[in-house]
Structures are given as structure tokens and as C-alpha cells.
């Protein structure tokens, strides 16, 4: 009896340690109720409870300091009005897995038929106090952004918020989480990375729309 009891207890312990953590895994779902999958294209859309109304995500040319403007559209902006779809994104994961959960680190990149003028379409958090007083979301490499603008070393994550989700950035250097929020810029609402409260930065609660199953544009 003792060997049988020991075997049974060992099996139960193995089953609990293997499968029980899955009950605590929070998966990220699109607007159709399907878990987000790496490699698929999605539109990031603002939810109705996210505060100021806004439209699709685009790339824009913003000031570089000294009155100049970026020669290439690198800054991630949200349009003021919901007129079209904007640019879809693709989520990539290096941790493996077929679906995206809150625990996973994700890469975010724009997907477009048009070749970007930057070397990369992946989102990065950048910092340059001479240009802008907060960290913001851009695309491109150091060659695209210039020597003065610093690319922060970190990863993006998706977390539940309100009726939808929020995007967050984890800085590997400072071990700090930053919420992705919005700042009213000239040509759109600039996506910024903030770890403090301020009325000039607006929440960005989002949902994910499968680009293959739905389009807002009217042709």
C-alpha cells in the first residue's frame, strides 16, 4: 500500500505543479473573443472608457529641436479623429508560446505594404530632453534617431485595465514600469511612457481588432 500511496501522491503533486499555474495565466483577447496570437495583424483601437476620443495609430514627423522636423516619420501618434484604420501592428514574442498573456514580453511592430523610411518598424521607447520632456514611442534604429536620442533597453507588456487593456513598458536599466499614455501634440496624440500622474497625459485604454476580420475604412 505504501508504494502505491507514494506513487499517487507524486502524480498529484506533478499534476498540480504542471497545470495549476495555467489557471492564473491571464490571456489577452481581441474584440472577437480570441486570444491574441504572435504574428497576426491587429489594429490597436481606443476603448470607449479611455477618456479623450481619438482615432487610429499612425507615424508622424515631429520636431527634432531647434525648429527642425524629422526627415522620416518615426514618432507613434494617435490621430485626433477616427477617420480610418491607421497602421496595424504585429506582436512578436521571444519567450515562445502560441498565445499572448500578461506575463509575456512582447515586441510591437507596425505592418505596412509600404516600405518604411526607417530601418525598423519595431516600437522603441526613446528619450531626448532637448526635443521632448518625456519618454515617447518611436520606431527606428540609432542611425534613424540620431546620436542624441537614446533608445531605452526594455520590453513591452499588455495588462488588463478597465474594459480593455493598457500597454506598459518595463525598463531593464531602472527596473521600472511605465504606462503608455497620450500627449496632445501638434499633429496627433503622441504616445508617451510615463510612471507618474499628470493631467496633461491622458490614459490609453485599448482593445485589439483582428485586421483580417474587420476594417473600419469605407471604400
Coordinates of C-alpha atoms in Angstrom, one line a residue:
X1 CA 0.0 0.0 0.0
X2 CA 2.8 2.4 0.9
X3 CA 4.4 2.4 -2.6
X4 CA 1.0 2.8 -4.2
X5 CA 0.2 5.8 -2.0
X6 CA 3.5 7.4 -2.6
X7 CA 3.1 7.0 -6.3
X8 CA -0.4 8.5 -6.2
X9 CA 0.8 11.5 -4.2
X10 CA 3.8 12.0 -6.5
X11 CA 1.5 12.0 -9.5
X12 CA -0.9 14.5 -7.9
X13 CA 2.0 16.8 -7.0
X14 CA 3.3 16.7 -10.6
X15 CA -0.2 17.4 -12.0
X16 CA -0.7 20.4 -9.7
X17 CA 2.7 22.0 -10.4
X18 CA 2.3 21.4 -14.1
X19 CA -1.3 22.5 -14.7
X20 CA -2.4 24.6 -11.7
X21 CA -0.4 27.7 -12.8
X22 CA -2.4 27.8 -16.0
X23 CA -5.5 28.8 -14.0
X24 CA -3.7 32.1 -13.1
X25 CA -2.5 32.9 -16.6
X26 CA -4.3 35.9 -17.9
X27 CA -4.6 35.8 -21.7
X28 CA -5.1 38.8 -23.9
X29 CA -8.2 38.7 -26.1
X30 CA -9.2 40.5 -29.3
X31 CA -12.6 42.0 -29.8
X32 CA -13.9 38.7 -31.2
X33 CA -13.0 36.9 -28.0
X34 CA -10.0 35.1 -29.4
X35 CA -6.6 35.1 -27.6
X36 CA -4.0 37.3 -29.3
X37 CA -1.5 35.3 -31.3
X38 CA 2.0 36.2 -32.3
X39 CA 2.5 37.0 -35.9
X40 CA -1.2 38.1 -36.6
X41 CA -2.1 41.6 -37.5
X42 CA -4.2 43.8 -35.2
X43 CA -5.4 47.3 -35.1
X44 CA -4.9 48.9 -31.7
X45 CA -8.2 50.8 -31.0
X46 CA -9.1 53.0 -28.1
X47 CA -11.9 51.8 -25.9
X48 CA -14.9 54.0 -25.1
X49 CA -13.8 54.5 -21.5
X50 CA -10.3 55.7 -22.3
X51 CA -11.1 59.5 -21.8
X52 CA -10.4 61.8 -24.7
X53 CA -11.7 60.5 -28.0
X54 CA -9.1 59.5 -30.6
X55 CA -8.5 57.6 -33.7
X56 CA -6.1 55.2 -35.3
X57 CA -2.3 54.9 -34.7
X58 CA 0.0 56.4 -37.4
X59 CA 3.5 57.5 -37.8
X60 CA 4.2 61.2 -37.8
X61 CA 7.1 63.6 -38.3
X62 CA 7.7 65.6 -35.1
X63 CA 10.1 68.4 -34.1
X64 CA 13.8 67.5 -33.6
X65 CA 14.7 70.6 -31.7
X66 CA 15.9 73.9 -33.0
X67 CA 12.8 74.3 -35.2
X68 CA 13.7 71.2 -37.3
X69 CA 11.4 68.3 -38.2
X70 CA 12.2 64.6 -38.6
X71 CA 13.1 63.8 -42.2
X72 CA 11.4 60.4 -41.7
X73 CA 8.1 59.7 -39.9
X74 CA 9.3 58.0 -36.7
X75 CA 7.0 59.1 -33.9
X76 CA 4.0 56.9 -33.0
X77 CA 0.9 59.1 -32.9
X78 CA -2.8 58.6 -32.4
X79 CA -5.0 60.6 -34.8
X80 CA -7.3 63.1 -33.2
X81 CA -10.3 61.8 -35.2
X82 CA -11.4 58.2 -36.0
X83 CA -11.3 58.5 -39.8
X84 CA -9.6 55.4 -40.9
X85 CA -7.8 52.2 -39.8
X86 CA -4.3 53.5 -39.4
X87 CA -1.5 51.1 -39.3
X88 CA -1.9 47.5 -38.0
X89 CA 0.7 46.0 -35.6
X90 CA 2.1 42.6 -35.2
X91 CA 3.1 41.2 -31.8
X92 CA 6.2 39.0 -31.6
X93 CA 7.3 37.1 -28.5
X94 CA 10.8 35.6 -27.7
X95 CA 9.5 33.5 -24.8
X96 CA 7.7 31.1 -27.0
X97 CA 4.0 30.2 -26.9
X98 CA 1.1 30.3 -29.3
X99 CA -1.0 32.9 -27.5
X100 CA -0.1 36.2 -25.7
X101 CA -0.6 36.6 -21.9
X102 CA 0.1 39.3 -19.4
X103 CA 3.2 37.5 -18.3
X104 CA 4.9 37.6 -21.8
X105 CA 7.3 40.2 -23.0
X106 CA 6.2 41.3 -26.5
X107 CA 7.7 43.2 -29.4
X108 CA 5.4 45.5 -31.2
X109 CA 5.9 46.4 -34.8
X110 CA 3.9 48.2 -37.5
X111 CA 3.0 46.2 -40.6
X112 CA 2.5 48.0 -43.8
X113 CA 2.7 47.3 -47.6
X114 CA 4.7 50.5 -47.9
X115 CA 8.4 50.2 -47.0
X116 CA 9.1 52.4 -44.1
X117 CA 11.9 55.0 -44.4
X118 CA 13.3 53.8 -41.1
X119 CA 15.5 50.7 -40.8
X120 CA 13.0 49.0 -38.5
X121 CA 9.2 49.3 -37.8
X122 CA 9.5 48.0 -34.3
X123 CA 8.4 50.2 -31.4
X124 CA 11.1 51.5 -29.1
X125 CA 10.9 53.9 -26.1
X126 CA 13.2 56.8 -26.7
X127 CA 14.4 59.8 -24.6
X128 CA 15.9 63.2 -25.6
X129 CA 15.2 66.1 -23.2
X130 CA 16.3 68.6 -25.8
X131 CA 13.4 67.5 -28.0
X132 CA 10.6 66.4 -25.7
X133 CA 10.3 66.4 -21.9
X134 CA 9.0 62.8 -21.6
X135 CA 10.0 59.4 -22.9
X136 CA 8.0 58.6 -26.1
X137 CA 7.3 55.8 -28.5
X138 CA 9.1 55.8 -31.8
X139 CA 10.3 53.3 -34.5
X140 CA 13.7 53.0 -36.0
X141 CA 17.3 52.4 -35.0
X142 CA 20.0 54.6 -33.5
X143 CA 21.0 55.6 -37.1
X144 CA 17.5 56.8 -37.8
X145 CA 17.1 58.6 -34.5
X146 CA 20.5 60.2 -34.3
X147 CA 23.2 60.1 -31.6
X148 CA 21.5 62.4 -29.1
X149 CA 18.2 60.4 -28.8
X150 CA 18.6 57.4 -26.6
X151 CA 16.8 54.1 -27.1
X152 CA 15.8 52.6 -23.7
X153 CA 16.6 49.0 -23.1
X154 CA 13.3 47.3 -22.1
X155 CA 10.3 45.3 -23.1
X156 CA 6.6 45.9 -23.7
X157 CA 3.8 44.0 -21.9
X158 CA 0.0 44.1 -22.1
X159 CA -2.1 44.4 -18.9
X160 CA -5.8 44.5 -18.1
X161 CA -7.3 47.9 -17.5
X162 CA -10.9 48.9 -17.2
X163 CA -12.9 47.4 -20.0
X164 CA -9.8 46.7 -22.1
X165 CA -6.1 46.7 -21.7
X166 CA -3.1 49.1 -21.3
X167 CA 0.3 48.9 -22.8
X168 CA 3.2 49.1 -20.4
X169 CA 7.0 49.3 -20.8
X170 CA 9.5 47.8 -18.4
X171 CA 12.9 49.4 -18.3
X172 CA 15.6 46.8 -17.7
X173 CA 18.0 49.5 -16.6
X174 CA 15.9 51.2 -13.9
X175 CA 13.7 48.1 -13.2
X176 CA 10.7 50.5 -13.6
X177 CA 7.3 50.1 -15.2
X178 CA 5.9 52.9 -17.4
X179 CA 2.3 53.2 -18.6
X180 CA 1.9 54.1 -22.2
X181 CA -0.3 57.2 -22.3
X182 CA -1.1 60.1 -24.7
X183 CA 0.0 63.6 -25.0
X184 CA -1.7 66.2 -27.2
X185 CA 0.9 67.1 -29.8
X186 CA 0.6 69.2 -33.0
X187 CA -0.3 66.5 -35.5
X188 CA -1.8 63.9 -33.2
X189 CA -1.6 62.5 -29.7
X190 CA 2.0 61.3 -29.1
X191 CA 2.3 58.0 -27.3
X192 CA 4.5 58.5 -24.2
X193 CA 5.9 56.3 -21.5
X194 CA 5.0 57.7 -18.0
X195 CA 5.5 56.5 -14.5
X196 CA 3.8 59.4 -12.7
X197 CA 0.4 61.1 -12.7
X198 CA -0.2 64.3 -14.6
X199 CA -3.3 65.8 -16.1
X200 CA -1.5 66.6 -19.4
X201 CA -1.0 62.9 -20.1
X202 CA -4.2 61.0 -20.9
X203 CA -4.9 57.3 -20.3
X204 CA -4.7 55.0 -23.3
X205 CA -7.1 52.1 -22.7
X206 CA -7.2 49.9 -25.8
X207 CA -8.7 46.9 -27.4
X208 CA -7.3 44.8 -30.3
X209 CA -9.1 44.3 -33.5
X210 CA -8.1 41.4 -35.8
X211 CA -7.1 43.1 -39.1
X212 CA -8.3 40.2 -41.2
X213 CA -11.8 40.1 -39.8
X214 CA -12.6 43.8 -39.5
X215 CA -11.8 47.1 -41.1
X216 CA -13.2 50.5 -40.2
X217 CA -12.4 52.2 -43.5
X218 CA -15.2 52.7 -46.0
X219 CA -14.0 52.3 -49.6

